Amino acid sequence: MAENPSKFANPQPNSAQALARILRHELGDLLQTIYATVAILQERLPADAGLERRILTDLRRRAGTCKELLDNVQDYVAPLELEHELVDMADVLSAQAAHAGARYPKVVVDVQVPPDLPGVSGDPRRLAQIAALLLQVACESAENRVDCQVALKTSMKDLECTVVAEGKPLPDADQQELFDPFPQNRYSHRGLHLALARRLVEAHGGRVTGEAPPAGGIRLAVVLPLGRTNNFS
């Protein structure tokens, strides 16, 4: 049966945002069908169907990765609407480190935060998203460990968070495209995650840098201002 062309009508000039919205909506329906089908089949499988359960678990994981990608593309191209409140980054980092540890059980995620750390003024959901994106990139680059350290800058006006993962050296192309959201020569979400993190950090009046040392692994650093910022847009 032919698709209704009005569903995919060209929305004209801001096509990236419109395309991301259409993909998220249309593919979102497919992903929900996958989730529901996997859940039904898992309930019907006998207890000893180990291989079948692994197949279904892998399918659901891949569907989840696709949903995450669509959400990140939407966040990367859409206007940002940020809330504003004082956020305890120690709590944010601890929570996101726990999520990363559960998602990547072979990687130890260690967070070191000094006591009595001042709060950061910003959107709590977006600050948690920044931490999640950076830790995900680090965990995917790590062989077995990710270290996250937080400190106040000497000016006492900024908070700096460094995330270091020891791992294999990245190819030259990967290093050059570290913050490229849509690299042309390979299939990887690292660039999109880092580009989105940079956009969110800069919206909070901060900055983010990254490097892939020749010895291997990846090093990411985020600086966020303490106190109120007027850069929300």
Tab-separated table of N, CA and C in Angstrom, residues 96-188:
chain	number	residue	atom	x	y	z
A	96	GLN	N	25.021	9.256	36.976
A	96	GLN	CA	25.354	8.869	35.608
A	96	GLN	C	26.477	7.832	35.573
A	97	ALA	N	27.384	7.891	36.532
A	97	ALA	CA	28.428	6.863	36.613
A	97	ALA	C	27.818	5.503	36.921
A	98	ALA	N	26.803	5.490	37.784
A	98	ALA	CA	26.121	4.229	38.099
A	98	ALA	C	25.426	3.674	36.856
A	99	HIS	N	24.775	4.544	36.089
A	99	HIS	CA	24.124	4.100	34.845
A	99	HIS	C	25.156	3.555	33.864
A	100	ALA	N	26.280	4.272	33.730
A	100	ALA	CA	27.317	3.824	32.797
A	100	ALA	C	27.905	2.489	33.234
A	101	GLY	N	28.090	2.324	34.551
A	101	GLY	CA	28.624	1.060	35.052
A	101	GLY	C	27.701	-0.108	34.774
A	102	ALA	N	26.379	0.145	34.860
A	102	ALA	CA	25.418	-0.914	34.566
A	102	ALA	C	25.370	-1.227	33.068
A	103	ARG	N	25.533	-0.205	32.253
A	103	ARG	CA	25.473	-0.390	30.804
A	103	ARG	C	26.749	-1.034	30.270
A	104	TYR	N	27.876	-0.728	30.905
A	104	TYR	CA	29.172	-1.269	30.481
A	104	TYR	C	29.802	-2.003	31.668
A	105	PRO	N	29.312	-3.186	31.981
A	105	PRO	CA	29.746	-3.873	33.203
A	105	PRO	C	31.231	-4.246	33.221
A	106	LYS	N	31.883	-4.287	32.081
A	106	LYS	CA	33.302	-4.631	32.038
A	106	LYS	C	34.208	-3.426	32.291
A	107	VAL	N	33.600	-2.242	32.429
A	107	VAL	CA	34.367	-1.015	32.637
A	107	VAL	C	34.111	-0.483	34.055
A	108	VAL	N	35.177	-0.208	34.787
A	108	VAL	CA	35.069	0.412	36.110
A	108	VAL	C	35.012	1.925	35.917
A	109	VAL	N	33.968	2.565	36.423
A	109	VAL	CA	33.814	4.020	36.319
A	109	VAL	C	34.023	4.617	37.706
A	110	ASP	N	35.098	5.368	37.869
A	110	ASP	CA	35.453	5.950	39.162
A	110	ASP	C	35.283	7.460	39.108
A	111	VAL	N	34.502	8.016	40.034
A	111	VAL	CA	34.249	9.458	40.090
A	111	VAL	C	34.848	10.015	41.370
A	112	GLN	N	35.689	11.018	41.233
A	112	GLN	CA	36.312	11.687	42.369
A	112	GLN	C	35.832	13.138	42.410
A	113	VAL	N	35.087	13.469	43.486
A	113	VAL	CA	34.525	14.812	43.641
A	113	VAL	C	34.954	15.363	44.991
A	114	PRO	N	35.492	16.583	45.057
A	114	PRO	CA	35.893	17.157	46.345
A	114	PRO	C	34.670	17.458	47.212
A	115	PRO	N	34.851	17.496	48.532
A	115	PRO	CA	33.717	17.798	49.418
A	115	PRO	C	33.284	19.261	49.277
A	116	ASP	N	32.013	19.494	49.613
A	116	ASP	CA	31.454	20.859	49.616
A	116	ASP	C	31.612	21.552	48.268
A	117	LEU	N	31.372	20.832	47.216
A	117	LEU	CA	31.488	21.395	45.878
A	117	LEU	C	30.316	22.345	45.618
A	118	PRO	N	30.577	23.596	45.168
A	118	PRO	CA	29.468	24.519	44.874
A	118	PRO	C	28.607	23.996	43.732
A	119	GLY	N	27.364	24.421	43.707
A	119	GLY	CA	26.468	23.989	42.647
A	119	GLY	C	26.692	24.743	41.346
A	120	VAL	N	26.239	24.138	40.273
A	120	VAL	CA	26.278	24.758	38.953
A	120	VAL	C	24.876	25.232	38.607
A	121	SER	N	24.782	26.420	38.042
A	121	SER	CA	23.484	26.953	37.661
A	121	SER	C	23.153	26.492	36.251
A	122	GLY	N	22.066	25.726	36.114
A	122	GLY	CA	21.723	25.237	34.787
A	122	GLY	C	20.509	24.340	34.800
A	123	ASP	N	20.298	23.674	33.691
A	123	ASP	CA	19.173	22.765	33.515
A	123	ASP	C	19.583	21.382	34.020
A	124	PRO	N	18.949	20.866	35.062
A	124	PRO	CA	19.385	19.585	35.631
A	124	PRO	C	19.306	18.427	34.639
A	125	ARG	N	18.283	18.398	33.792
A	125	ARG	CA	18.164	17.306	32.822
A	125	ARG	C	19.271	17.378	31.787
A	126	ARG	N	19.581	18.583	31.321
A	126	ARG	CA	20.607	18.733	30.301
A	126	ARG	C	22.008	18.502	30.873
A	127	LEU	N	22.228	18.917	32.118
A	127	LEU	CA	23.527	18.656	32.732
A	127	LEU	C	23.740	17.157	32.930
A	128	ALA	N	22.681	16.453	33.299
A	128	ALA	CA	22.771	14.990	33.392
A	128	ALA	C	23.025	14.385	32.018
A	129	GLN	N	22.420	14.962	30.977
A	129	GLN	CA	22.632	14.462	29.615
A	129	GLN	C	24.088	14.661	29.189
A	130	ILE	N	24.673	15.800	29.538
A	130	ILE	CA	26.082	16.043	29.224
A	130	ILE	C	26.958	14.971	29.859
A	131	ALA	N	26.727	14.728	31.152
A	131	ALA	CA	27.521	13.713	31.855
A	131	ALA	C	27.337	12.341	31.227
A	132	ALA	N	26.100	12.008	30.871
A	132	ALA	CA	25.831	10.695	30.269
A	132	ALA	C	26.537	10.543	28.928
A	133	LEU	N	26.502	11.586	28.108
A	133	LEU	CA	27.138	11.524	26.788
A	133	LEU	C	28.648	11.342	26.897
A	134	LEU	N	29.272	12.117	27.786
A	134	LEU	CA	30.725	12.032	27.922
A	134	LEU	C	31.153	10.688	28.504
A	135	LEU	N	30.422	10.205	29.489
A	135	LEU	CA	30.767	8.905	30.080
A	135	LEU	C	30.537	7.773	29.083
A	136	GLN	N	29.511	7.898	28.247
A	136	GLN	CA	29.271	6.865	27.245
A	136	GLN	C	30.427	6.805	26.248
A	137	VAL	N	30.862	7.965	25.771
A	137	VAL	CA	32.000	7.997	24.845
A	137	VAL	C	33.233	7.398	25.501
A	138	ALA	N	33.469	7.767	26.759
A	138	ALA	CA	34.641	7.258	27.458
A	138	ALA	C	34.574	5.751	27.657
A	139	CYS	N	33.403	5.258	28.063
A	139	CYS	CA	33.257	3.816	28.301
A	139	CYS	C	33.422	3.022	27.005
A	140	GLU	N	32.934	3.561	25.900
A	140	GLU	CA	33.073	2.866	24.624
A	140	GLU	C	34.512	2.887	24.119
A	141	SER	N	35.316	3.839	24.621
A	141	SER	CA	36.720	3.933	24.219
A	141	SER	C	37.646	3.200	25.180
A	142	ALA	N	37.141	2.843	26.371
A	142	ALA	CA	37.984	2.278	27.419
A	142	ALA	C	38.172	0.779	27.262
A	143	GLU	N	39.303	0.300	27.737
A	143	GLU	CA	39.521	-1.146	27.810
A	143	GLU	C	38.927	-1.706	29.092
A	144	ASN	N	39.145	-1.018	30.212
A	144	ASN	CA	38.583	-1.541	31.464
A	144	ASN	C	38.326	-0.477	32.528
A	145	ARG	N	38.668	0.808	32.262
A	145	ARG	CA	38.520	1.795	33.333
A	145	ARG	C	38.291	3.195	32.760
A	146	VAL	N	37.432	3.956	33.473
A	146	VAL	CA	37.210	5.369	33.177
A	146	VAL	C	37.338	6.145	34.486
A	147	ASP	N	38.156	7.182	34.479
A	147	ASP	CA	38.347	8.033	35.659
A	147	ASP	C	37.752	9.403	35.388
A	148	CYS	N	36.913	9.847	36.319
A	148	CYS	CA	36.259	11.151	36.231
A	148	CYS	C	36.628	11.967	37.458
A	149	GLN	N	37.258	13.113	37.257
A	149	GLN	CA	37.677	13.960	38.371
A	149	GLN	C	37.080	15.351	38.213
A	150	VAL	N	36.645	15.915	39.347
A	150	VAL	CA	36.031	17.243	39.362
A	150	VAL	C	36.838	18.140	40.280
A	151	ALA	N	37.062	19.369	39.848
A	151	ALA	CA	37.824	20.321	40.667
A	151	ALA	C	37.358	21.731	40.357
A	152	LEU	N	37.594	22.648	41.291
A	152	LEU	CA	37.337	24.058	41.046
A	152	LEU	C	38.556	24.664	40.368
A	153	LYS	N	38.311	25.512	39.376
A	153	LYS	CA	39.410	26.239	38.744
A	153	LYS	C	39.991	27.243	39.732
A	154	THR	N	41.205	27.672	39.496
A	154	THR	CA	41.878	28.581	40.430
A	154	THR	C	41.124	29.898	40.581
A	155	SER	N	40.369	30.279	39.563
A	155	SER	CA	39.585	31.510	39.654
A	155	SER	C	38.412	31.378	40.614
A	156	MET	N	38.072	30.134	40.988
A	156	MET	CA	36.929	29.836	41.863
A	156	MET	C	35.596	30.238	41.229
A	157	LYS	N	35.607	30.471	39.919
A	157	LYS	CA	34.379	30.826	39.222
A	157	LYS	C	33.871	29.699	38.334
A	158	ASP	N	34.721	28.705	38.097
A	158	ASP	CA	34.376	27.628	37.183
A	158	ASP	C	34.628	26.266	37.815
A	159	LEU	N	33.873	25.308	37.360
A	159	LEU	CA	34.064	23.910	37.754
A	159	LEU	C	34.597	23.155	36.542
A	160	GLU	N	35.630	22.348	36.749
A	160	GLU	CA	36.194	21.566	35.647
A	160	GLU	C	36.031	20.079	35.926
A	161	CYS	N	35.551	19.371	34.951
A	161	CYS	CA	35.390	17.925	35.037
A	161	CYS	C	36.194	17.279	33.917
A	162	THR	N	37.096	16.379	34.280
A	162	THR	CA	37.874	15.651	33.275
A	162	THR	C	37.470	14.181	33.300
A	163	VAL	N	37.344	13.607	32.116
A	163	VAL	CA	36.983	12.204	31.966
A	163	VAL	C	38.068	11.555	31.121
A	164	VAL	N	38.729	10.555	31.685
A	164	VAL	CA	39.854	9.920	31.007
A	164	VAL	C	39.596	8.421	30.904
A	165	ALA	N	39.752	7.900	29.694
A	165	ALA	CA	39.602	6.465	29.456
A	165	ALA	C	40.889	5.951	28.833
A	166	GLU	N	41.419	4.884	29.392
A	166	GLU	CA	42.585	4.238	28.803
A	166	GLU	C	42.106	3.155	27.847
A	167	GLY	N	42.637	3.183	26.643
A	167	GLY	CA	42.216	2.212	25.646
A	167	GLY	C	43.161	2.194	24.471
A	168	LYS	N	42.731	1.570	23.403
A	168	LYS	CA	43.556	1.481	22.203
A	168	LYS	C	43.585	2.828	21.493
A	169	PRO	N	44.688	3.131	20.786
A	169	PRO	CA	44.753	4.387	20.027
A	169	PRO	C	43.655	4.448	18.970
A	170	LEU	N	43.090	5.640	18.797
A	170	LEU	CA	42.097	5.838	17.757
A	170	LEU	C	42.800	6.093	16.424
A	171	PRO	N	42.211	5.655	15.318
A	171	PRO	CA	42.784	5.981	14.006
A	171	PRO	C	42.873	7.491	13.815
A	172	ASP	N	43.778	7.932	12.933
A	172	ASP	CA	43.952	9.362	12.685
A	172	ASP	C	42.642	10.030	12.302
A	173	ALA	N	41.858	9.348	11.461
A	173	ALA	CA	40.577	9.925	11.033
A	173	ALA	C	39.665	10.153	12.220
A	174	ASP	N	39.663	9.230	13.186
A	174	ASP	CA	38.822	9.379	14.363
A	174	ASP	C	39.230	10.598	15.181
A	175	GLN	N	40.544	10.814	15.311
A	175	GLN	CA	41.020	11.956	16.090
A	175	GLN	C	40.620	13.269	15.419
A	176	GLN	N	40.718	13.313	14.098
A	176	GLN	CA	40.369	14.530	13.381
A	176	GLN	C	38.869	14.801	13.431
A	177	GLU	N	38.075	13.762	13.572
A	177	GLU	CA	36.615	13.893	13.524
A	177	GLU	C	35.977	13.743	14.901
A	178	LEU	N	36.748	14.016	15.940
A	178	LEU	CA	36.273	13.735	17.291
A	178	LEU	C	34.926	14.399	17.580
A	179	PHE	N	34.730	15.640	17.104
A	179	PHE	CA	33.493	16.370	17.360
A	179	PHE	C	32.639	16.516	16.101
A	180	ASP	N	32.917	15.703	15.083
A	180	ASP	CA	32.122	15.734	13.856
A	180	ASP	C	30.872	14.876	14.068
A	181	PRO	N	29.670	15.479	14.055
A	181	PRO	CA	28.467	14.698	14.368
A	181	PRO	C	28.124	13.629	13.347
A	182	PHE	N	28.497	13.858	12.085
A	182	PHE	CA	28.124	12.911	11.034
A	182	PHE	C	29.316	12.634	10.124
A	183	PRO	N	30.324	11.903	10.609
A	183	PRO	CA	31.497	11.606	9.780
A	183	PRO	C	31.113	10.749	8.580
A	184	GLN	N	31.827	10.947	7.497
A	184	GLN	CA	31.468	10.299	6.245
A	184	GLN	C	32.124	8.935	6.031
A	185	ASN	N	33.240	8.679	6.716
A	185	ASN	CA	34.013	7.492	6.350
A	185	ASN	C	33.853	6.314	7.305
A	186	ARG	N	32.938	6.385	8.268
A	186	ARG	CA	32.780	5.262	9.180
A	186	ARG	C	31.416	5.370	9.864
A	187	TYR	N	31.062	4.319	10.568
A	187	TYR	CA	29.778	4.292	11.286
A	187	TYR	C	30.078	4.325	12.778
A	188	SER	N	29.915	5.491	13.362
A	188	SER	CA	30.183	5.643	14.792
A	188	SER	C	29.340	6.784	15.322
